[in-house]
Coordinates of C-alpha atoms in Angstrom, one line a residue:
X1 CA 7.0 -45.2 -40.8
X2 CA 9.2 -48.1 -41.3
X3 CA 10.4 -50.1 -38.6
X4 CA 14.1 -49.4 -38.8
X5 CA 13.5 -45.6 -38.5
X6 CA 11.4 -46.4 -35.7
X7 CA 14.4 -48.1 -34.2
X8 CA 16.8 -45.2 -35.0
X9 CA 14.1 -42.4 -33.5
X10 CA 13.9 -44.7 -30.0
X11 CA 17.4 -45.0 -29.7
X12 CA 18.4 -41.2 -30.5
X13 CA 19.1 -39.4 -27.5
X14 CA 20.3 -36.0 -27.1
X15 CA 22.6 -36.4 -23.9
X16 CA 25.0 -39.6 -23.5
X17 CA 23.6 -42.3 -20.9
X18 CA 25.8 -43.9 -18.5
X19 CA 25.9 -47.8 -19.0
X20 CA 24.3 -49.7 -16.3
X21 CA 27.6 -51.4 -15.9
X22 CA 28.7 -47.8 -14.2
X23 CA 26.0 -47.1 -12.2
X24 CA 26.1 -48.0 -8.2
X25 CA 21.9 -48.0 -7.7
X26 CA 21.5 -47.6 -3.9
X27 CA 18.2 -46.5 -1.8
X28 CA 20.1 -43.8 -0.3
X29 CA 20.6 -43.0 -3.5
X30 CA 16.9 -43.0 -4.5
X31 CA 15.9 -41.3 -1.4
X32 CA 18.2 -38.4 -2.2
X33 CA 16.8 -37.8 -5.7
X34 CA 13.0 -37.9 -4.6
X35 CA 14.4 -34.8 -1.7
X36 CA 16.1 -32.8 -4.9
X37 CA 13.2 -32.9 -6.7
X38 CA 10.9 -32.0 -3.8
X39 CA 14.0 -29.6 -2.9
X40 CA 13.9 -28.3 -6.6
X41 CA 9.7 -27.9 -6.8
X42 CA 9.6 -25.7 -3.8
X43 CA 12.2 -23.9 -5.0
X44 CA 10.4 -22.9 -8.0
X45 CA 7.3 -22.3 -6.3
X46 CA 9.0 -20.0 -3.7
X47 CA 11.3 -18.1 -6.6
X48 CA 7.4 -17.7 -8.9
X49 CA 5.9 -15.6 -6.1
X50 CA 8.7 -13.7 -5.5
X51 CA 9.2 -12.7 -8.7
X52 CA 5.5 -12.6 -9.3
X53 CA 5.1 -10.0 -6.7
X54 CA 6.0 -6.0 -6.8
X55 CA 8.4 -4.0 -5.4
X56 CA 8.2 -0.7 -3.6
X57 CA 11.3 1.6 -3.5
X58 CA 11.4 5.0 -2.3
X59 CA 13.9 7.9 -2.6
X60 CA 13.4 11.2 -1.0
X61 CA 14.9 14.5 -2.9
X62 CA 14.4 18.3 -2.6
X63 CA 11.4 19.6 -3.8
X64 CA 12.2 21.8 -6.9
X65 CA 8.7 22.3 -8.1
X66 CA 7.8 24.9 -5.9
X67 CA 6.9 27.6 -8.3
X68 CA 3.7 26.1 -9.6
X69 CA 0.2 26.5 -7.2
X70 CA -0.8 24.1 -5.2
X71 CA -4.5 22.8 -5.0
X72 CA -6.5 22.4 -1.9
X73 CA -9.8 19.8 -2.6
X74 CA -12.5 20.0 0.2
X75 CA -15.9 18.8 1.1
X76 CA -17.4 19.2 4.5
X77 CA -20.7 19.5 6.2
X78 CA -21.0 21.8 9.3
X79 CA -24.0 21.9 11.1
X80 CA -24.7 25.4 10.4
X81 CA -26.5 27.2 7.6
X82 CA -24.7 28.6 4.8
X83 CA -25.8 32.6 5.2
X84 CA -24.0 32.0 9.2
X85 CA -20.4 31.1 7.8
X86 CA -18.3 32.2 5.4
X87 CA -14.7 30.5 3.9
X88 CA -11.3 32.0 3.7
X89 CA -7.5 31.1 2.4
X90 CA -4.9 33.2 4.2
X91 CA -1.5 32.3 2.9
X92 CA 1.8 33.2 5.1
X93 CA 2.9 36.5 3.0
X94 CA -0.6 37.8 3.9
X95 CA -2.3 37.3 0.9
X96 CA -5.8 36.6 0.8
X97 CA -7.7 34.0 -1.8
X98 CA -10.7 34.1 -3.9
X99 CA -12.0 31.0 -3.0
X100 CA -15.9 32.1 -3.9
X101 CA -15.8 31.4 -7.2
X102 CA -14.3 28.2 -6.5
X103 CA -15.7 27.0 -3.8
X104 CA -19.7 26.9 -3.2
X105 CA -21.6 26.4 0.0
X106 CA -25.0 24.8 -0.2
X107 CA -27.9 23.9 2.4
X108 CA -28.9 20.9 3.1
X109 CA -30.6 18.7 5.9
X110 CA -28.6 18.3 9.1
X111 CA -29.9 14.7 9.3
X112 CA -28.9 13.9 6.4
X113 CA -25.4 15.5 6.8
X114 CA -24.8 13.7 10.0
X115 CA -27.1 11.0 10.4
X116 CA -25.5 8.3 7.9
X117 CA -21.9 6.9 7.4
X118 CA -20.9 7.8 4.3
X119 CA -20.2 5.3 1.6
X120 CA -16.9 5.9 -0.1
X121 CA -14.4 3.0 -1.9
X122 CA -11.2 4.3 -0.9
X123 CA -8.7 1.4 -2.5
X124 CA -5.7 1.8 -0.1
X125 CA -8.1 1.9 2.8
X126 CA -8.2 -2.0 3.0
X127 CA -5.2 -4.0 2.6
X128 CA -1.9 -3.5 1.1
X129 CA -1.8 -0.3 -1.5
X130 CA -0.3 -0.9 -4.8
X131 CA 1.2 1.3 -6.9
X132 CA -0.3 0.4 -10.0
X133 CA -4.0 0.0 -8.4
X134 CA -3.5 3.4 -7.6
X135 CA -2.9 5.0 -10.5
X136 CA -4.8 2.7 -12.3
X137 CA -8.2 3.8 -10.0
X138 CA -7.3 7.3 -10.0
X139 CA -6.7 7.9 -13.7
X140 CA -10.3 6.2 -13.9
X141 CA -12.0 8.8 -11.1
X142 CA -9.1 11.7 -11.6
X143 CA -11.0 15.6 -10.8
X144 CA -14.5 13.5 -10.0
X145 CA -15.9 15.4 -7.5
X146 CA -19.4 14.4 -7.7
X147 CA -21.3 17.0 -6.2
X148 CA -22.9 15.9 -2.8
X149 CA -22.4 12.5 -1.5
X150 CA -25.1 9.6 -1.8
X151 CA -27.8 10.3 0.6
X152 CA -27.2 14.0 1.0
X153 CA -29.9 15.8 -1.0
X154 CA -30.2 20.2 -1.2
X155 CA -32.2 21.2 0.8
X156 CA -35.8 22.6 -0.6
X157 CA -36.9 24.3 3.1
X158 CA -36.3 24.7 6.0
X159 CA -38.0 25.2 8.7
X160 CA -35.9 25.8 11.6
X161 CA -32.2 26.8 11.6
X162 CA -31.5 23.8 13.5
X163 CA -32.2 21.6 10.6
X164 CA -30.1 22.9 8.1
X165 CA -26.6 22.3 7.6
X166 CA -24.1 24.0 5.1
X167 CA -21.9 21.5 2.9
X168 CA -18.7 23.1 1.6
X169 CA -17.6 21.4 -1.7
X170 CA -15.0 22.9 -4.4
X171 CA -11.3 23.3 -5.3
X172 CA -9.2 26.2 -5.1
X173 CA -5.5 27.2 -6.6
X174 CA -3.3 28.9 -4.3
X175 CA 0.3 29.6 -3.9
X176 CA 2.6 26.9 -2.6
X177 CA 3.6 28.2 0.7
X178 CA 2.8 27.3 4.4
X179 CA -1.5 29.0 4.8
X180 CA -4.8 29.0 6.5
X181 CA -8.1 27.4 5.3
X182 CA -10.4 28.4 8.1
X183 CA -14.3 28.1 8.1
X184 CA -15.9 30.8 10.5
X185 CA -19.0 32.3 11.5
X186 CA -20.2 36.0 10.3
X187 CA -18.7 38.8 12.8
X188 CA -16.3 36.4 14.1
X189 CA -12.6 36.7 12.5
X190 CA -13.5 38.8 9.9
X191 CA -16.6 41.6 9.0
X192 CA -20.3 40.6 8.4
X193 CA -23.2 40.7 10.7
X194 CA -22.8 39.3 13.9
X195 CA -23.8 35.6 14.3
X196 CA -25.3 35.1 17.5
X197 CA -23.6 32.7 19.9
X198 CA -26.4 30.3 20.4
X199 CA -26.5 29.6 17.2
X200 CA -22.8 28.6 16.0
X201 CA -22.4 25.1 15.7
X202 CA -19.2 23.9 14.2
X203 CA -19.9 20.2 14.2
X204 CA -18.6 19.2 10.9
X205 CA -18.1 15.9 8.8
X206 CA -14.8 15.8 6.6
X207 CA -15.6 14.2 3.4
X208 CA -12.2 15.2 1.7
X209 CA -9.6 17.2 2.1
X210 CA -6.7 16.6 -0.4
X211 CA -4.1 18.9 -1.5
X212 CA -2.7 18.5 -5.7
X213 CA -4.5 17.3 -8.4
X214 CA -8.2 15.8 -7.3
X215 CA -7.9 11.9 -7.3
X216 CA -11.1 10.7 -4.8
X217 CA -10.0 7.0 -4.4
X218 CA -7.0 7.9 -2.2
X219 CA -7.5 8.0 1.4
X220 CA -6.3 11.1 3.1
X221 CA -6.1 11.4 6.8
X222 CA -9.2 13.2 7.5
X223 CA -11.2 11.5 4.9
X224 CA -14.5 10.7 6.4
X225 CA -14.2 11.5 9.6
X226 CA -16.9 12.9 12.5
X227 CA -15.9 15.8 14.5
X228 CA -18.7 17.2 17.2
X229 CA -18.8 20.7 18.7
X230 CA -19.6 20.3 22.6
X231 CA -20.5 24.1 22.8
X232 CA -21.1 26.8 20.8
X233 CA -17.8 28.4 21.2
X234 CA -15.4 25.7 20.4
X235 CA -12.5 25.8 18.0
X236 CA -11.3 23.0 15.6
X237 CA -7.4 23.4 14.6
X238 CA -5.5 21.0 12.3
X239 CA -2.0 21.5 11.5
X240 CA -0.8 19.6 8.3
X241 CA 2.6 18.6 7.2
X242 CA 2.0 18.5 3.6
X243 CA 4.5 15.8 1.8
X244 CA 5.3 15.7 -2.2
X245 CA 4.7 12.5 -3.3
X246 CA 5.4 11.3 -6.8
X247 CA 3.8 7.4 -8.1
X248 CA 5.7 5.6 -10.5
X249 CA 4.2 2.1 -11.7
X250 CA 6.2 -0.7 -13.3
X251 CA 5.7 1.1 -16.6
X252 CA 7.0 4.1 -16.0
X253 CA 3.7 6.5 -15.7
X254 CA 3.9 8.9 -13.1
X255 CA 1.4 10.1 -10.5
X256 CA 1.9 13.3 -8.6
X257 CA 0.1 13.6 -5.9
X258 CA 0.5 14.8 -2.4
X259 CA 0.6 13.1 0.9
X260 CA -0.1 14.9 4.3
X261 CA 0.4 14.5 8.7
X262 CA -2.4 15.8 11.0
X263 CA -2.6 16.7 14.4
X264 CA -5.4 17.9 15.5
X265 CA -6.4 20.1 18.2
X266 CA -9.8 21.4 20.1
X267 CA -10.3 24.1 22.1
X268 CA -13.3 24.6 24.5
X269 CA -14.3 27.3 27.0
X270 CA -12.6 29.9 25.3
X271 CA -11.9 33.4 27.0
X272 CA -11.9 37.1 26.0
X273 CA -7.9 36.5 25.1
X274 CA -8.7 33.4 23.0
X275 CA -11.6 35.1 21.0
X276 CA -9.1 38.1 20.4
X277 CA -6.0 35.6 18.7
X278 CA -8.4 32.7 17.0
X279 CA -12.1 33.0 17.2
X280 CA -14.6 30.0 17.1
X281 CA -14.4 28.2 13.5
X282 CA -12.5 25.2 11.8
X283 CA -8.8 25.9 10.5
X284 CA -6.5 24.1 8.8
X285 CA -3.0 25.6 8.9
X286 CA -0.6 23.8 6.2
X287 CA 2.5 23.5 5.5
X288 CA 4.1 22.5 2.4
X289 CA 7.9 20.3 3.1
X290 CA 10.6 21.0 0.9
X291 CA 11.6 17.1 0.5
X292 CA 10.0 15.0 -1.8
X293 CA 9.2 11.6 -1.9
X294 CA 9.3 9.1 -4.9
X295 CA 7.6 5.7 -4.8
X296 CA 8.7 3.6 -7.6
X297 CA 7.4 0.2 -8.3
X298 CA 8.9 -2.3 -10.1
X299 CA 9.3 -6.1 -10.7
X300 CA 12.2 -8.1 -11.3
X301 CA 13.0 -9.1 -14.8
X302 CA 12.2 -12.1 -16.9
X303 CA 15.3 -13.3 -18.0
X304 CA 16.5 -12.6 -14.2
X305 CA 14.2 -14.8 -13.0
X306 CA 15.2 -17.9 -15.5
X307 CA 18.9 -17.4 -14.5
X308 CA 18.0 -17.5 -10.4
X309 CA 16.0 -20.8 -11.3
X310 CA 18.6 -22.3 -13.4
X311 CA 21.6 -21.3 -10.7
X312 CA 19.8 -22.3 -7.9
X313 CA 18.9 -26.0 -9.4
X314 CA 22.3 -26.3 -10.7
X315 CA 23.3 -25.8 -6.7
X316 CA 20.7 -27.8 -5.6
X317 CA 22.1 -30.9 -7.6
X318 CA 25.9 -30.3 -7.1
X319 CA 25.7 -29.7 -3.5
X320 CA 23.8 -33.2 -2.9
X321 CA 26.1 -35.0 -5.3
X322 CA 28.7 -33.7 -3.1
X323 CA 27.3 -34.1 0.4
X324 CA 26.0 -38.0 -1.0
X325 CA 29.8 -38.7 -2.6
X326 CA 31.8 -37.3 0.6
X327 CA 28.8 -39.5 2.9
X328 CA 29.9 -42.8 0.6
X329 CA 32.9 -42.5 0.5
X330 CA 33.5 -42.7 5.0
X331 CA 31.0 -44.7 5.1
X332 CA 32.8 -47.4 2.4
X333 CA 35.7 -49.0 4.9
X334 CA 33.4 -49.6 7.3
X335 CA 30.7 -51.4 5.1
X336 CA 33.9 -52.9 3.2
X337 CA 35.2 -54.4 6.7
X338 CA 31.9 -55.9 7.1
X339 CA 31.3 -57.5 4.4
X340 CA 35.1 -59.6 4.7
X341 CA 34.0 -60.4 8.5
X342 CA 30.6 -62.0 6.8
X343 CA 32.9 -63.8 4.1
X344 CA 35.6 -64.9 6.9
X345 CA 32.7 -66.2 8.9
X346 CA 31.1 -67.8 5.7
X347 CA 34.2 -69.5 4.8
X348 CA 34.6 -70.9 8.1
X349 CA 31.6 -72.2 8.2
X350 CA 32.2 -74.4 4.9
X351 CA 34.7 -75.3 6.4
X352 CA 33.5 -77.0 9.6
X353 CA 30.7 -78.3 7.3
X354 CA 33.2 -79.7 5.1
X355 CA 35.2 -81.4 8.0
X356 CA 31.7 -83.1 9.9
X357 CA 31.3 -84.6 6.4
X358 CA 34.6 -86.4 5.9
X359 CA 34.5 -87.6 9.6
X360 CA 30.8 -88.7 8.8

C-alpha cells in the first residue's frame, strides 16, 4: 500500500471531529466522562440479566375442559398386607370405579417400606421452578412409573404378618367430578371377611399422588411423606382442592397438568358413631375447581432489548451534558470575577515594582 493511501485511510473518519480550537478540556470534565462510562457499563450489565432472565405470567380462566376424565396417579406403602385391604374410587353421583385392573397391590417387606428415605429428584423441590425445566424434565420422565422405588424389593416370604407391608402403585381414569379414593381394611366400609382389629395398621408412606397426566419430576404436596398410625383404629383424611394448571414455555409448548391444596386430618379413639359414618382406612376426598390457571413464560425480545440499551445511553449522555453545561455555566461569573481580582492585583503589583525601580 502506498504511502498516500495510507494517509487518506488515517485521516478518513466517519463522524466530524471538533477542532481543538473548540474544545474547553477541564478535569471536571474528564471526571464526568470516566462516571458515564462506568454509569453506561453497569447499565448494560444490569439491562443483560434482566433481559437474560424469564418471565412468569399467570391468568386464571373457567375451566371448560370438564368433560374429559381425569387421572388419579398413586403409590403408597401401608404397613399392612395386601389380602387385609382393599382399594376403592367413589365419585359424588355414586358411582363406583374399577380401579383393579388398574391399580395393583403387592407385598413387600415393612422394613424396607418404612425403614429408608426415599430417593426421588423432584426439580421444583429445590430452588426457583422454571417453566421450561419443567416441561423440559417431564417430557423426558412423562407416564414413568417405575414399578417400586429403589430399595423396595417384592417380597419372596413372609414370615409373620408383621413384616409385610402392601405397596399400592397404578393409575386410574375417572370422571372429573368432586370423589373418594379411600384405602380400607376387609369388613370395614365395605364386604369381605372381617380383618381383625389388632391387626390393622394404616401407617403408610406417600410416594405420589398426582392427579392428570403422570409427570414424576413434579412435586406434589404429599409426595414422599411419612404418616404413622398410633393405634389400630385410626383414620387418615385428606381433603384436596384440585387446581387446572396449564405450562406454557417461551416456545409456546404447552403442559397440562394439575396442581392441588391439602389439609389433612387424623382421627384417633374412634367410637361406635365414628365407625358407623367413616371406618378406619386412608381417604382422599377431592375436589376438582372450576377455574383454571395458566402459567406462561416468556422473555423479552431481542430487538427490545437493543432499543432499552440504546435509549437509556442516549439519556445517560444528554442528561450529564446537561447537568455539566447548566453546573458551568453558574459557576462561570464567579471564576470570571476571580480571575480579574488576580489580574487587578497582578497589575498592581507591576506597578509598585515598576515605581521602587525608577526611585532606585
Amino acid at each position: 500500500m502506498s504511502v498516500g493511501w495510507r494517509q487518506r485511510l488515517q485521516r478518513l473518519d466517519a463522524f466530524n471531529k471538533m477542532d481543538s480550537v473548540y474544545q474547553d478540556r477541564s478535569s471536571s470534565g474528564g471526571f464526568l466522562s470516566i462516571l458515564v462510562v462506568l454509569a453506561i457499563v453497569f447499565m448494560i450489565f444490569g439491562e443483560l440479566k434482566d433481559y437474560l432472565q424469564y418471565k412468569q405470567e399467570q391468568t386464571f380462566s373457567i375451566d371448560s375442559d370438564m368433560r374429559h376424565p381425569l387421572q388419579i396417579n398413586v403409590a403408597m406403602a401401608v404397613a399392612m398386607p395386601c389380602a387385609l385391604i382393599r382399594v376403592d374410587i367413589l365419585d359424588i353421583s355414586g358411582t363406583s370405579q374399577n380401579v383393579h385392573s388398574a391399580i395393583s397391590l403387592q407385598t413387600v417387606l415393612s422394613k424396607n417400606a418404612f425403614g429408608q428415605t426415599r430417593d426421588q429428584r423432584r426439580i421444583n423441590s429445590v430452588g426457583e421452578m422454571h417453566v421450561h425445566d419443567i416441561m423440559a424434565d417431564a417430557a423426558r420422565r412423562h407416564g414413568q412409573q417405575g414399578g417400586l422405588p429403589k430399595g423396595i424389593e417384592r417380597a419372596k416370604r413372609i414370615d409373620r404378618l408383621e413384616d409385610a407391608a402392601c405397596y399400592i402403585e397404578g393409575s386410574v381414569m375417572v370422571g372429573k367430578v368432586a370423589g373418594l379414593l379411600h384405602v380400607t381394611a376387609y369388613g370395614h366400609g365395605h364386604g369381605g371377611a372381617y380383618v381383625p382389629h389388632r391387626m390393622m395398621n394404616f401407617t403408610h408412606h406417600i410416594d405420589e399422588l398426582s392427579f392428570g397426566p403422570l409427570y414424576p419430576s413434579l412435586e406434589n404436596p404429599l409426595d414422599n411423606t411419612m404418616h404413622p398410625a398410633h393405634e389400630h383404629f385410626a383414620a387418615f383424611s385428606y381433603f384436596i382442592s384440585v387446581l387446572p394448571t396449564v405450562y406454557i414455555d417461551p416456545f409456546h409448548n404447552v403442559l397440562q397438568t394439575n396442581q392441588y391444596a391439602v389439609n389433612e386430618y387424623y382421627r384417633s379413639r374412634m367410637d361406635s358413631y365414628d365407625l358407623e359414618t367413616k371406618p378406619p382406612g386412608i381417604f382422599f376426598e377431592y375436589d376438582i375447581e372450576s377455574i383454571a390457571v395458566t402459567v406462561r413464560e416468556k422473555r423479552d425480545s431481542l430487538l427490545g432489548f437493543v432499543v432499552r440499551i440504546c435509549a437509556a445511553t442516549s439519556g445517560i449522555f444528554a442528561t450529564v451534558g446537561i447537568c455539566h453545561r447548566l453546573v458551568s455555566g453558574l459557576s462561570r461569573p464567579f471564576s470570571g470575577r476571580r480571575n480579574n481580582m488576580s489580574n487587578q492585583h497582578g497589575t498592581l503589583l507591576e506597578t509598585k515594582a515598576s515605581e521602587l525601580k525608577a526611585l532606585n
